Amino acid sequence: FDAEATFLDTVSEGIERHPTMLRAAASRTKELLKDEREMLDDDSLAARAERFLQGLVRHPAMLWGTFLRVTELMEEELVEAGDKDSLAKAESIRQVRIAAEAVRESRQL
């Protein structure tokens, strides 16, 4: 077990090692989302969070866009920090973002 593994490395490794489990989880999520249920209709924080999360799950383009923007912001912040470790992390995040953009383009999300 690599103690230096980052969160992104761990997620990437999990996706590579367990594609069947990932597809099964995505399929099950899709089934659950097909069942319409009443959302919270008030303006509470819980209702807003629920609407936001359902929007992300139901609309992959929005999810990809959000993911790409967050990685972009993280990369910028790390580059601004300027130290050696931050620059290495920024490069790693940049590689993940490039891969995610390629996936988005290949799937036309």
Coordinates of C-alpha atoms in Angstrom, one line a residue:
F1 CA 0.0 0.0 0.0
D2 CA 1.5 3.3 -1.1
A3 CA 1.3 5.9 1.8
E4 CA 2.0 8.7 -0.7
A5 CA -1.1 7.9 -2.8
T6 CA -3.4 10.9 -3.3
F7 CA -7.2 10.9 -3.3
L8 CA -7.1 11.2 -7.1
D9 CA -4.7 8.3 -7.5
T10 CA -7.0 6.2 -5.3
V11 CA -10.1 7.0 -7.3
S12 CA -8.3 6.4 -10.5
E13 CA -7.0 3.0 -9.3
G14 CA -10.4 2.0 -8.1
I15 CA -12.0 2.8 -11.5
E16 CA -9.3 0.9 -13.3
R17 CA -9.5 -2.1 -11.0
H18 CA -13.2 -2.4 -10.6
P19 CA -15.0 -1.3 -13.8
T20 CA -17.7 -3.9 -13.4
M21 CA -18.5 -2.6 -9.9
L22 CA -18.5 0.9 -11.2
R23 CA -20.9 0.1 -14.0
A24 CA -23.2 -1.8 -11.6
A25 CA -23.3 1.1 -9.2
A26 CA -24.1 3.5 -12.0
S27 CA -26.8 1.2 -13.3
R28 CA -28.4 0.9 -9.9
T29 CA -28.2 4.7 -9.4
K30 CA -29.9 5.1 -12.8
E31 CA -32.7 2.6 -11.7
L32 CA -33.3 4.4 -8.4
L33 CA -33.4 7.8 -10.2
K34 CA -36.1 6.5 -12.6
D35 CA -38.5 6.2 -9.8
E36 CA -40.0 9.6 -9.4
R37 CA -40.4 10.8 -5.9
E38 CA -41.4 14.0 -4.4
M39 CA -38.5 16.3 -3.6
L40 CA -38.5 18.6 -0.7
D41 CA -40.3 21.7 -2.0
D42 CA -39.4 24.2 0.7
D43 CA -36.4 26.5 0.5
S44 CA -34.4 24.9 3.2
L45 CA -30.7 24.0 2.9
A46 CA -31.6 20.3 2.7
A47 CA -34.1 20.9 -0.2
R48 CA -31.6 23.0 -2.1
A49 CA -28.9 20.5 -1.6
E50 CA -31.2 17.7 -2.8
R51 CA -32.2 19.6 -5.9
F52 CA -28.5 20.3 -6.7
L53 CA -27.3 16.7 -6.2
Q54 CA -30.2 15.3 -8.2
G55 CA -29.4 17.7 -11.0
L56 CA -25.8 16.6 -11.0
V57 CA -26.7 12.9 -11.1
R58 CA -29.4 13.3 -13.6
H59 CA -27.4 15.5 -16.0
P60 CA -23.9 14.1 -16.6
A61 CA -22.9 17.1 -18.7
M62 CA -23.4 19.3 -15.6
L63 CA -21.4 16.9 -13.5
W64 CA -18.5 16.8 -15.9
G65 CA -18.6 20.6 -16.2
T66 CA -18.5 20.9 -12.4
F67 CA -15.7 18.4 -12.0
L68 CA -13.6 20.1 -14.7
R69 CA -14.1 23.5 -13.2
V70 CA -13.2 22.4 -9.7
T71 CA -10.0 20.7 -11.0
E72 CA -9.2 23.9 -12.9
L73 CA -9.6 26.0 -9.8
M74 CA -7.5 23.5 -7.7
E75 CA -4.8 23.5 -10.3
E76 CA -4.7 27.4 -10.4
E77 CA -4.5 27.6 -6.6
L78 CA -1.7 25.1 -6.4
V79 CA 0.3 26.9 -9.1
E80 CA -0.2 30.2 -7.3
A81 CA 1.3 28.5 -4.1
G82 CA 4.5 28.0 -6.1
D83 CA 6.3 25.5 -3.9
K84 CA 7.7 22.3 -5.4
D85 CA 5.0 20.0 -3.8
S86 CA 2.2 22.2 -4.9
L87 CA 3.5 22.4 -8.5
A88 CA 3.7 18.5 -8.6
K89 CA 0.2 18.2 -7.3
A90 CA -1.0 20.8 -9.9
E91 CA 0.6 18.8 -12.6
S92 CA -1.1 15.7 -11.4
I93 CA -4.5 17.5 -11.3
R94 CA -3.8 18.9 -14.8
Q95 CA -3.3 15.3 -16.1
V96 CA -6.5 14.2 -14.5
R97 CA -8.4 17.2 -16.0
I98 CA -7.0 16.5 -19.5
A99 CA -8.1 12.9 -19.2
A100 CA -11.6 13.9 -18.0
E101 CA -11.9 16.4 -20.9
A102 CA -10.9 13.6 -23.4
V103 CA -13.6 11.3 -21.8
R104 CA -16.2 14.1 -22.0
E105 CA -15.3 14.7 -25.7
S106 CA -15.4 11.0 -26.6
R107 CA -18.8 10.6 -25.0
Q108 CA -20.1 13.9 -26.1
L109 CA -21.3 14.9 -22.7

